[in-house]
mmCIF file of C-alpha atoms in Angstrom:
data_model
loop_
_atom_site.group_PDB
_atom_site.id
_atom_site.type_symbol
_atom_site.label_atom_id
_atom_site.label_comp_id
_atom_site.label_asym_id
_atom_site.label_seq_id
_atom_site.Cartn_x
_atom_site.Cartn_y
_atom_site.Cartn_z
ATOM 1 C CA UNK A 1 52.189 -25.436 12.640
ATOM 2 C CA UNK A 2 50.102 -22.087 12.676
ATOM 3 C CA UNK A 3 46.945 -23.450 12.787
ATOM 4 C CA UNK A 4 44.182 -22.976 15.556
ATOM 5 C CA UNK A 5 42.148 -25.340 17.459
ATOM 6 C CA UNK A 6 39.292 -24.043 15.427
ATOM 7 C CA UNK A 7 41.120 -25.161 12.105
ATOM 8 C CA UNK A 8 41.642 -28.546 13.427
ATOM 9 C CA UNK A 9 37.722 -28.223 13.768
ATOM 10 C CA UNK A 10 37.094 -27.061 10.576
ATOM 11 C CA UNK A 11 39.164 -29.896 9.104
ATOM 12 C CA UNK A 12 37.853 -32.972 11.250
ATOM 13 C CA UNK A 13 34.328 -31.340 9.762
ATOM 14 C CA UNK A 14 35.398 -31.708 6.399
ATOM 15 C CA UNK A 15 36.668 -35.487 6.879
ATOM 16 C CA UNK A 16 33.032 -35.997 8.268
ATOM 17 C CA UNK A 17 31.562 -34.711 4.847
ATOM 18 C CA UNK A 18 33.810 -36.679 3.403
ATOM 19 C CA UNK A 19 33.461 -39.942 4.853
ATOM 20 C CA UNK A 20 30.108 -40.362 3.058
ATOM 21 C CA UNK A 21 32.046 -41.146 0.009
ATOM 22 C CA UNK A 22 31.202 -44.607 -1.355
ATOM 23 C CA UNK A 23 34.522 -44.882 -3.304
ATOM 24 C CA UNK A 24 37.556 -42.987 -4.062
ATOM 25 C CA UNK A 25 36.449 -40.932 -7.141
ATOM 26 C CA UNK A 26 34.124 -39.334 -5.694
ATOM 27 C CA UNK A 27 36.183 -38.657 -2.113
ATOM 28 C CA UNK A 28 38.571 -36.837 -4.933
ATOM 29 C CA UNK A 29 36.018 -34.591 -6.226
ATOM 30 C CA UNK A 30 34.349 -33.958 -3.136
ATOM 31 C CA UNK A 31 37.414 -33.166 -1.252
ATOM 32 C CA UNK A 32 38.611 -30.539 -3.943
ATOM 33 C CA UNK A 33 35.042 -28.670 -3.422
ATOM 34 C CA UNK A 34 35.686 -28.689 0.064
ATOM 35 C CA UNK A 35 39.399 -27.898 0.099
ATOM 36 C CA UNK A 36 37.733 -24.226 -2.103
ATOM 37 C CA UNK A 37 35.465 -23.660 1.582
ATOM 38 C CA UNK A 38 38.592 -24.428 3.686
ATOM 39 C CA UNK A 39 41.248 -22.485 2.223
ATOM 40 C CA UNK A 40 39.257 -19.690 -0.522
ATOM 41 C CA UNK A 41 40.374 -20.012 -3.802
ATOM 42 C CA UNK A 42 38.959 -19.363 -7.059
ATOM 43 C CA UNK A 43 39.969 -23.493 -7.919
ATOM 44 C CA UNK A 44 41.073 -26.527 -6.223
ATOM 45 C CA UNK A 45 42.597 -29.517 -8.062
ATOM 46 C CA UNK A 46 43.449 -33.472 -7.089
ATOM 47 C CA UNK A 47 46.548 -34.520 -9.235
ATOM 48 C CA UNK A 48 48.981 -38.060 -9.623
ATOM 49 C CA UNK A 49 51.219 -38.434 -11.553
ATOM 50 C CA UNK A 50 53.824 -40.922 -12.507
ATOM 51 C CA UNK A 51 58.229 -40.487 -12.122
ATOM 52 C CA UNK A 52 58.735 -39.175 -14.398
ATOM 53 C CA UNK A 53 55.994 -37.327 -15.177
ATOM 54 C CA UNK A 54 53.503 -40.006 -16.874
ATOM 55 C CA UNK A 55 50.273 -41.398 -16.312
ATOM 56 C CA UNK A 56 48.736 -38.030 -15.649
ATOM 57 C CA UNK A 57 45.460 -38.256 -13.262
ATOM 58 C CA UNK A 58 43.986 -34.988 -12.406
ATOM 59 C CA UNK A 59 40.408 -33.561 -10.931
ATOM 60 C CA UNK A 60 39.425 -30.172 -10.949
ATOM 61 C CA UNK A 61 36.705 -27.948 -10.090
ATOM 62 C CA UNK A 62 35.773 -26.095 -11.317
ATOM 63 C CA UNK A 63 37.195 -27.647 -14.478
ATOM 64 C CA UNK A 64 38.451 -24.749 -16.253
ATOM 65 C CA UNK A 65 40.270 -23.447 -13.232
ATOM 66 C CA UNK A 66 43.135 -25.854 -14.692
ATOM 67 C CA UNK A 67 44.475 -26.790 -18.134
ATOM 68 C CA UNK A 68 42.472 -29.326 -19.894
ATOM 69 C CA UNK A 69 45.824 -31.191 -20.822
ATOM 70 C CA UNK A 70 47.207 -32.307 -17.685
ATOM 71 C CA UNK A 71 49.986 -33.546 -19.872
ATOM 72 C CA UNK A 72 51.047 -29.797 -21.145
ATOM 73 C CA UNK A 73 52.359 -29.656 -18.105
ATOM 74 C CA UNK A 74 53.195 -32.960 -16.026
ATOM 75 C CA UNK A 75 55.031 -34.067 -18.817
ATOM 76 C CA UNK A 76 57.727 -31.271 -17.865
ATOM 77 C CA UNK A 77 57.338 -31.071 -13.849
ATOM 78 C CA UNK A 78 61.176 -30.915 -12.672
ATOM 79 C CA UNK A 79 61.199 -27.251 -13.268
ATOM 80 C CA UNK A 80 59.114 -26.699 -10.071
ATOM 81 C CA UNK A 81 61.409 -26.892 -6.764
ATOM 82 C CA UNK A 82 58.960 -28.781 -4.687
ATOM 83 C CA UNK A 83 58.694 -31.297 -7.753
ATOM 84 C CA UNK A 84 62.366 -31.467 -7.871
ATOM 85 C CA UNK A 85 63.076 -32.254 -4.571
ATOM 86 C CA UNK A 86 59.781 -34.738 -4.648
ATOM 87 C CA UNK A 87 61.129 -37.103 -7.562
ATOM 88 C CA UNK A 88 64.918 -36.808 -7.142
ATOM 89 C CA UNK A 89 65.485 -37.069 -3.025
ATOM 90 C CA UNK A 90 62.017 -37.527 -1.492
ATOM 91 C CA UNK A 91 61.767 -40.293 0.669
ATOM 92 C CA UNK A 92 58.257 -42.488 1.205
ATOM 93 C CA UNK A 93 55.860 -40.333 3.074
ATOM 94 C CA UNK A 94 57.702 -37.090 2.669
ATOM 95 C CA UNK A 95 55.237 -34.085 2.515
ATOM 96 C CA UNK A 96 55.801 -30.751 1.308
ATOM 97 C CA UNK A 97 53.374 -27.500 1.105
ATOM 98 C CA UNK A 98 54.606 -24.656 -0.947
ATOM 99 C CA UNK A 99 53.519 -21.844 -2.614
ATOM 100 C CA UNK A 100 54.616 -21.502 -6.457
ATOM 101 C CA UNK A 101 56.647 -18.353 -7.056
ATOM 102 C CA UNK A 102 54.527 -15.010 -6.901
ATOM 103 C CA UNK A 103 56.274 -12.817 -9.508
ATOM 104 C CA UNK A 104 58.486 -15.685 -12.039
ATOM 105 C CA UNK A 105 57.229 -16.387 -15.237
ATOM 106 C CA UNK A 106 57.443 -20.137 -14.689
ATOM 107 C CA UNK A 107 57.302 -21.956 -17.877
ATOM 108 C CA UNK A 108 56.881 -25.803 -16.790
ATOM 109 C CA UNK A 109 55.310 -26.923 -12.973
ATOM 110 C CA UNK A 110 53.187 -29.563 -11.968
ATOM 111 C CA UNK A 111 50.642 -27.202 -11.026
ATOM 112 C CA UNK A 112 49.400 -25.542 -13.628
ATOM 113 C CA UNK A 113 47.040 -22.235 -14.231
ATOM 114 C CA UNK A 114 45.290 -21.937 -17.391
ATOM 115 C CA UNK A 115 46.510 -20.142 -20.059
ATOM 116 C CA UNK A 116 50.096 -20.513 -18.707
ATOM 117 C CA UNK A 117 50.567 -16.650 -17.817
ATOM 118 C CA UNK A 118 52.551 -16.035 -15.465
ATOM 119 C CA UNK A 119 52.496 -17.371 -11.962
ATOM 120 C CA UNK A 120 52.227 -14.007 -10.513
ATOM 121 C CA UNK A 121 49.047 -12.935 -11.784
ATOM 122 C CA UNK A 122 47.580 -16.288 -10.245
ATOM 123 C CA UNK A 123 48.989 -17.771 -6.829
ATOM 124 C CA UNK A 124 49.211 -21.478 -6.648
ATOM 125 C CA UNK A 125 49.514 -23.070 -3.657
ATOM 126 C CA UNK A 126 50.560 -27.095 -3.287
ATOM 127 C CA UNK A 127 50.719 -29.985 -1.230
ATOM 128 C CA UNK A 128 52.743 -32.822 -2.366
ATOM 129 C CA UNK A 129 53.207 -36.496 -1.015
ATOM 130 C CA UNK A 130 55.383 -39.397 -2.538
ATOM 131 C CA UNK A 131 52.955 -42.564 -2.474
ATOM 132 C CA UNK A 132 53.613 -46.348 -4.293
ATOM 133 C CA UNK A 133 52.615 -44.608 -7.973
ATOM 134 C CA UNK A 134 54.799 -41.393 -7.853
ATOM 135 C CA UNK A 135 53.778 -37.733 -6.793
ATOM 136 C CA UNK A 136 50.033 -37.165 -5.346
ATOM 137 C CA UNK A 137 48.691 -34.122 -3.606
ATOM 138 C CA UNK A 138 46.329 -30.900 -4.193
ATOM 139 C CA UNK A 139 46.494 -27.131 -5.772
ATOM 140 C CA UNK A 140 44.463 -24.396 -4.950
ATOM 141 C CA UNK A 141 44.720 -20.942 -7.061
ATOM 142 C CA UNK A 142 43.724 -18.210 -7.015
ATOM 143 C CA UNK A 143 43.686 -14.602 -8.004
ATOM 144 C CA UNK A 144 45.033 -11.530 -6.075
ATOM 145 C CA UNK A 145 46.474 -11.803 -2.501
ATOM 146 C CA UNK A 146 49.258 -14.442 -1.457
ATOM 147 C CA UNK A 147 48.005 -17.367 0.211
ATOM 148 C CA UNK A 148 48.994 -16.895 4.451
ATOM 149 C CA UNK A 149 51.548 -19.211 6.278
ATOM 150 C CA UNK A 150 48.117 -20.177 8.352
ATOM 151 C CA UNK A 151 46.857 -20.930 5.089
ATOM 152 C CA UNK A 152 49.820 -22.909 3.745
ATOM 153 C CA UNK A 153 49.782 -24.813 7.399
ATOM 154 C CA UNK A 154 46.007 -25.716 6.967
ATOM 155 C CA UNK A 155 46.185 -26.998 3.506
ATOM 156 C CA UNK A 156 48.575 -29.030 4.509
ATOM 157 C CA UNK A 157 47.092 -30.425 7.458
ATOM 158 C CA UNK A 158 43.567 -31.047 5.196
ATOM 159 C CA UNK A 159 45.882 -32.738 2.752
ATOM 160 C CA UNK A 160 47.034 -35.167 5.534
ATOM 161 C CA UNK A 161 43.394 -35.939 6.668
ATOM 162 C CA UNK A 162 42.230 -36.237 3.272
ATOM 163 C CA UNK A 163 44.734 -38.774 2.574
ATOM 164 C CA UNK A 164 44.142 -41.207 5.263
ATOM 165 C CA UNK A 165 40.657 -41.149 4.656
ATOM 166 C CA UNK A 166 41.149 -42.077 1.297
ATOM 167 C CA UNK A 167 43.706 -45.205 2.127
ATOM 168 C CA UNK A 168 40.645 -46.025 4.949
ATOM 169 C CA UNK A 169 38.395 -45.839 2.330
ATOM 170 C CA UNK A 170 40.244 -47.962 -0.501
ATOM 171 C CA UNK A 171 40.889 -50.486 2.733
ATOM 172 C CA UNK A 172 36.986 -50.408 3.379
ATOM 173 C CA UNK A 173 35.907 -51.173 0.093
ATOM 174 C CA UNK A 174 38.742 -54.136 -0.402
ATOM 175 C CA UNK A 175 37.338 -55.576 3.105
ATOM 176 C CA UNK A 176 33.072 -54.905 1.298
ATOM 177 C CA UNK A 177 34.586 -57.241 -1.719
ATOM 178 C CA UNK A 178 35.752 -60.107 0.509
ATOM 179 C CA UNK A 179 32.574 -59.914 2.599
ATOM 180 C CA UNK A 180 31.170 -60.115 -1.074
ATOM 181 C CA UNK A 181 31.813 -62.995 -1.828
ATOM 182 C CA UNK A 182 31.942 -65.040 0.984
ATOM 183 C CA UNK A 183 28.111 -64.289 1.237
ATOM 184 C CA UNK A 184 27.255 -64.886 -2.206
ATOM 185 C CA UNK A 185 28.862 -68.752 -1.210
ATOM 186 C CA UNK A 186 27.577 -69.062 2.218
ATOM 187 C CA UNK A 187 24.094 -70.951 2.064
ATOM 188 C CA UNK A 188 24.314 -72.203 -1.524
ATOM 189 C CA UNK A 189 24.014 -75.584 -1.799
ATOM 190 C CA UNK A 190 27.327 -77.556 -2.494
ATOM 191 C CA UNK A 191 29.162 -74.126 -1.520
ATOM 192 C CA UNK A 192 31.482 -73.652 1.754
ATOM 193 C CA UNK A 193 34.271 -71.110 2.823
ATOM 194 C CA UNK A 194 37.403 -71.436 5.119
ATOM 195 C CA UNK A 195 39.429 -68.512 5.692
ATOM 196 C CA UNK A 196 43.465 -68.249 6.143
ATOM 197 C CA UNK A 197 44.629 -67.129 9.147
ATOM 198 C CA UNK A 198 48.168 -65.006 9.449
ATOM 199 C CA UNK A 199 49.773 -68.635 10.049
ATOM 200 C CA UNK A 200 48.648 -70.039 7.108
ATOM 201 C CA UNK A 201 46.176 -72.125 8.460
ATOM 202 C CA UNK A 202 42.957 -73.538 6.769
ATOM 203 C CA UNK A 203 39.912 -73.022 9.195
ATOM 204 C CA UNK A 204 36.787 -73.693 7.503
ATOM 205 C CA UNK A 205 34.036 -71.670 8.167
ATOM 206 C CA UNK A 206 31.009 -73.930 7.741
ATOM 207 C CA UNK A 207 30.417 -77.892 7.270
ATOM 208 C CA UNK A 208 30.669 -77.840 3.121
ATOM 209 C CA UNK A 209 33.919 -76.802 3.475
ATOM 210 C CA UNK A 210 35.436 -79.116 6.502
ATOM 211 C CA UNK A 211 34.383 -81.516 4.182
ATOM 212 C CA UNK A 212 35.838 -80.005 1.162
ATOM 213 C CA UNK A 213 39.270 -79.181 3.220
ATOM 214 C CA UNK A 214 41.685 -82.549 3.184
ATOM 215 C CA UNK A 215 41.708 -81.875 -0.345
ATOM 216 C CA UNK A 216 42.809 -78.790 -0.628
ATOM 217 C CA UNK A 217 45.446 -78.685 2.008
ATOM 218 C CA UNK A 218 48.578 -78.269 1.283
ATOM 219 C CA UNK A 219 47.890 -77.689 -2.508
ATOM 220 C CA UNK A 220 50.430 -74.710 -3.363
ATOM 221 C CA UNK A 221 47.847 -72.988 -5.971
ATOM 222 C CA UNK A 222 46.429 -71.764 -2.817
ATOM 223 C CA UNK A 223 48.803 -69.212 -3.160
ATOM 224 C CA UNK A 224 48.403 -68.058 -6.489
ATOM 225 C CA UNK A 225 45.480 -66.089 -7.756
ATOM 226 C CA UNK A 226 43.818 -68.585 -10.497
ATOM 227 C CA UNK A 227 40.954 -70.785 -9.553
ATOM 228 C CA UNK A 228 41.300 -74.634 -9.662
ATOM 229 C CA UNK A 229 40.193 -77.705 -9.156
ATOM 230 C CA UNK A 230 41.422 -80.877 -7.144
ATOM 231 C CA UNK A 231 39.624 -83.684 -6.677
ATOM 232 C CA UNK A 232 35.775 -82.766 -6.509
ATOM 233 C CA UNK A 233 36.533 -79.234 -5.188
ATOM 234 C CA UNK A 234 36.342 -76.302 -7.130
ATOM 235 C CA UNK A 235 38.763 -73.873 -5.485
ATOM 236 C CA UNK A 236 38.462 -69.581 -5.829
ATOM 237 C CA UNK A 237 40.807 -68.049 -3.201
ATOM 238 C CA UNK A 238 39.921 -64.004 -2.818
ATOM 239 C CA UNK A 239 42.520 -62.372 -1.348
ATOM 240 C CA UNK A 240 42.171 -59.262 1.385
ATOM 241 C CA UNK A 241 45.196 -56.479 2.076
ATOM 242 C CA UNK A 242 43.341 -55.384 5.116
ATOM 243 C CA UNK A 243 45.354 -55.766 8.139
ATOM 244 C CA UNK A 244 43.986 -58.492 10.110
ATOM 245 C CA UNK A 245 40.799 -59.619 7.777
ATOM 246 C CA UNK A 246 41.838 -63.257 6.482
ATOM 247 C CA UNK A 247 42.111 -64.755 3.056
ATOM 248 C CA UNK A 248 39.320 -66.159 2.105
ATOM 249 C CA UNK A 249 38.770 -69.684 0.067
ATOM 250 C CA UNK A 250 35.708 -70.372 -1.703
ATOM 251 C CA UNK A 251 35.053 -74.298 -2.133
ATOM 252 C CA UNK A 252 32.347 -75.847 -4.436
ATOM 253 C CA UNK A 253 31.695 -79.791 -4.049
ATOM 254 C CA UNK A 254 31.904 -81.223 -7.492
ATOM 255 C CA UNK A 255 31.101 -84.620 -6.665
ATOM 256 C CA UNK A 256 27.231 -84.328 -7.044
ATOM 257 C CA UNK A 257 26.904 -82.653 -10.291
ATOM 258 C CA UNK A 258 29.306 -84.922 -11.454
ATOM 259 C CA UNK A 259 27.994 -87.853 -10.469
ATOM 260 C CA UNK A 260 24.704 -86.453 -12.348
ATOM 261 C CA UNK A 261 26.739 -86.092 -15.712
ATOM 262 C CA UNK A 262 28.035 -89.509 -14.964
ATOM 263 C CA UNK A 263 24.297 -91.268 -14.928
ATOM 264 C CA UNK A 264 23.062 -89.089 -18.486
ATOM 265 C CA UNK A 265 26.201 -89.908 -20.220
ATOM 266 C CA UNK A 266 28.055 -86.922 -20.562
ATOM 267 C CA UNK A 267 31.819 -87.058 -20.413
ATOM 268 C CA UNK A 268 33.811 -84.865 -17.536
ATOM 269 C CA UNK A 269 34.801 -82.189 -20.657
ATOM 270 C CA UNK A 270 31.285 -82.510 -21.933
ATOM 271 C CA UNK A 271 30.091 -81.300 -17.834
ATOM 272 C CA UNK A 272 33.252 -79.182 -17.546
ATOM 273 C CA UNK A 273 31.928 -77.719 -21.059
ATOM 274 C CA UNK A 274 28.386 -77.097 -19.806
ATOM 275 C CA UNK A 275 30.017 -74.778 -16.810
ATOM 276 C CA UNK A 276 31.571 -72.732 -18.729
ATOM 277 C CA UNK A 277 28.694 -71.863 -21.439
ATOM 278 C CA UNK A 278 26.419 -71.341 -17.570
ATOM 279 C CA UNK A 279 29.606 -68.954 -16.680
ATOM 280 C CA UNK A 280 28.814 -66.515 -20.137
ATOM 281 C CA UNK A 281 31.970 -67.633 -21.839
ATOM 282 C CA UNK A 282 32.435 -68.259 -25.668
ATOM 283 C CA UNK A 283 33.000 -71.660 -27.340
ATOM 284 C CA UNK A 284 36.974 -70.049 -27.831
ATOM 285 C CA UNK A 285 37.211 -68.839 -24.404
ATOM 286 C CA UNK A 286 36.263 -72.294 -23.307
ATOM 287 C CA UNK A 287 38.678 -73.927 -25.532
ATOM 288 C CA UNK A 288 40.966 -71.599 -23.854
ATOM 289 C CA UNK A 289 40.249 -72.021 -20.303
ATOM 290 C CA UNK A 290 40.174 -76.278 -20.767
ATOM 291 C CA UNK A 291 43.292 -76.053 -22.926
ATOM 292 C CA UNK A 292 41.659 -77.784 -25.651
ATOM 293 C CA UNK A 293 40.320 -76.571 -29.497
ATOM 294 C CA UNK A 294 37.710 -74.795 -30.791
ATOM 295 C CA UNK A 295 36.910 -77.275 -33.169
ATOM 296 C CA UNK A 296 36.538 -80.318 -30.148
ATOM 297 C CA UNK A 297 34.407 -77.339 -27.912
ATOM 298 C CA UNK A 298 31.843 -76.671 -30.655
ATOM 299 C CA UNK A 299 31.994 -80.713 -30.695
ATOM 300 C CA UNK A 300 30.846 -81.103 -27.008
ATOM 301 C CA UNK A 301 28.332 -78.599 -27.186
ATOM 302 C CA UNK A 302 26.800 -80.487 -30.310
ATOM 303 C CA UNK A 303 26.781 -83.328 -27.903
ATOM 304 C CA UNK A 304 25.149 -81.417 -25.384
ATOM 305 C CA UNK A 305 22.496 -80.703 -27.470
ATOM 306 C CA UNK A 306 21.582 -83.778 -28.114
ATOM 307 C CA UNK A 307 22.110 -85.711 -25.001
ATOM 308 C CA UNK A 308 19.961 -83.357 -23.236
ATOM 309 C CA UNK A 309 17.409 -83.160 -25.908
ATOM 310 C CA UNK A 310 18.020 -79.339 -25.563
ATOM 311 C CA UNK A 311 17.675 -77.174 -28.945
ATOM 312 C CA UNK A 312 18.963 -74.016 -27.876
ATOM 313 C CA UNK A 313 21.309 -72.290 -25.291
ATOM 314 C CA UNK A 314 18.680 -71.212 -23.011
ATOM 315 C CA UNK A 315 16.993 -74.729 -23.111
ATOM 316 C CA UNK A 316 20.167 -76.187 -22.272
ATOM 317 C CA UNK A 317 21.033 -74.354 -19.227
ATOM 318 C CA UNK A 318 17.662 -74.903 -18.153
ATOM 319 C CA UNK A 319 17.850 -78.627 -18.745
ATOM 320 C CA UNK A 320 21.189 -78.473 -17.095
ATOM 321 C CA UNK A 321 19.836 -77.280 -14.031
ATOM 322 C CA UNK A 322 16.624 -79.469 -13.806
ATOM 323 C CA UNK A 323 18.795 -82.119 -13.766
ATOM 324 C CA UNK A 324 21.900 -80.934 -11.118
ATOM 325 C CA UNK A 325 24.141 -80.700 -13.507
ATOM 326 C CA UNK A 326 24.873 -76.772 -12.922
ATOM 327 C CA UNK A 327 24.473 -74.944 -9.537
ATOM 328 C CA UNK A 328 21.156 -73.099 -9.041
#
């Protein structure tokens, strides 16, 4: 690779810049503004796109230093060599950098100039990578000279860096949503959490759920990714694809707001009703989620109403949590 120890540098700066990036977007963007310092061009551009050639994603900058259709072109991309060799025999991780020709008047490529004159009045230069959703790299262009083999070694390099910052990031931020929500459970009354080790095991992480625990063991929903409810647990598992960083399974003890609905009256469906109004959903998406109609929903909340002296939505919730029947 002709690159020097002071490229290396350059590029292990521009990962630093980049690592401030709170989500992927805007590590796209910011890495095509940076990739324009590393390598010059006159335009840099982020691009995905599906075999064979659908669900175009592309970011630019500046913007109208590529086509505003990214479909004009990705809907055509075999013409281009690289793209050729990427969809037909690529294998996972294979990486190419190339240059698109200086002087053919190529007619379809996956990176694209323009006003579609030909490539030799504007170089292109490309670094492709196979990942789980089809083709994904990064195109500078520019006018005048041919990009260098240095140059063509660095971009390629960036593009490496770049992209394992990116998979870091997307793993960071799945890791920030199970951290989530296991503190928005810890502390709450009634709530616990247990987490799933790599052999399966249910450890719980607090007393609410060792308690909660003999009754979910075992229960093959844990599995699957739809809440339930067994016994007087309320189970939510959230799943994590970090290496090493647990499943996590939020428990809710039922048995006290039940046991409140019990003493006023109100029927388990009338309770279960009362949850789901608390949670924002419609009567109809309640019917939904209970498996029941419309017709006996609108029924319970009429109930609810009046059993809880309540004349309004607000009032109700409010009653409902005066009296422990929802969660604070």
């Amino acid at each position: 690779m002709d690159i020097s120890d002071g490229d290396v540098r350059d590029v292990r700066g521009l990962v630093r810049e980049l690592e401030q990036a709170t989500d992927v977007e805007e590590l796209r963007t910011g890495a095509v503004r940076e990739l324009i310092r590393l390598v010059p061009a006159d335009g840099a551009q982020w691009y995905r796109f599906e075999v064979p050639g659908a669900g175009v994603q592309a970011v630019a900058v500046p913007a109208e230093s590529f086509h505003a259709d990214p479909t004009a072109i990705y809907d055509h991309p075999v013409d281009h060599p690289l793209t050729e060799a990427m969809l037909v025999g690529g294998t996972g991780g294979a990486r190419r950098v190339s240059d698109v020709a200086s002087d053919r008047d190529w007619q379809r490529t996956h990176c694209y100039n323009l006003d579609f004159r030909p490539f030799g009045v504007r170089r292109h230069l490309v670094s492709s990578a196979r990942d789980p959703e089809g083709v994904v790299g990064y195109a500078l262009v520019r006018a005048g000279t041919d990009f260098t083999d240095r140059q063509r070694d660095l971009f390629g390099y960036a593009h490496t860096q770049v992209a394992a910052l990116e998979r870091q990031l997307a793993r960071r931020n799945r890791l920030l949503a199970v951290v989530a929500a296991a503190l928005d459970s810890v502390g709450r009354p009634g709530h616990g959490v247990a987490a799933v080790d790599e052999s399966g095991t249910l450890r719980p992480l607090d007393a609410v759920a060792e308690a909660l625990l003999p009754l979910v063991r075992g229960d093959a929903r844990l599995a699957g990714p739809d809440p339930f409810r067994v016994g007087d647990a309320a189970v939510r598992v959230v799943p994590c694809a970090v290496p090493g960083v647990p499943r996590l399974v939020l428990l809710r003890d039922l048995a006290a707001g039940r046991a409140a609905a019990r003493g006023l009256g109100l029927t388990e469906r009338e309770h279960r009703t009362l949850e789901h109004i608390d949670a924002g959903r419609t009567p109809a998406e309640a019917a939904r989620a209970m498996g029941i109609s419309l017709t006996t929903v609108r029924g319970y909340v009429a109930s609810l109403h009046r059993k809880l002296a309540a004349g309004h939505t607000a009032a109700l919730l409010r009653r409902g949590r005066e009296l422990g029947l929802l969660d604070d």
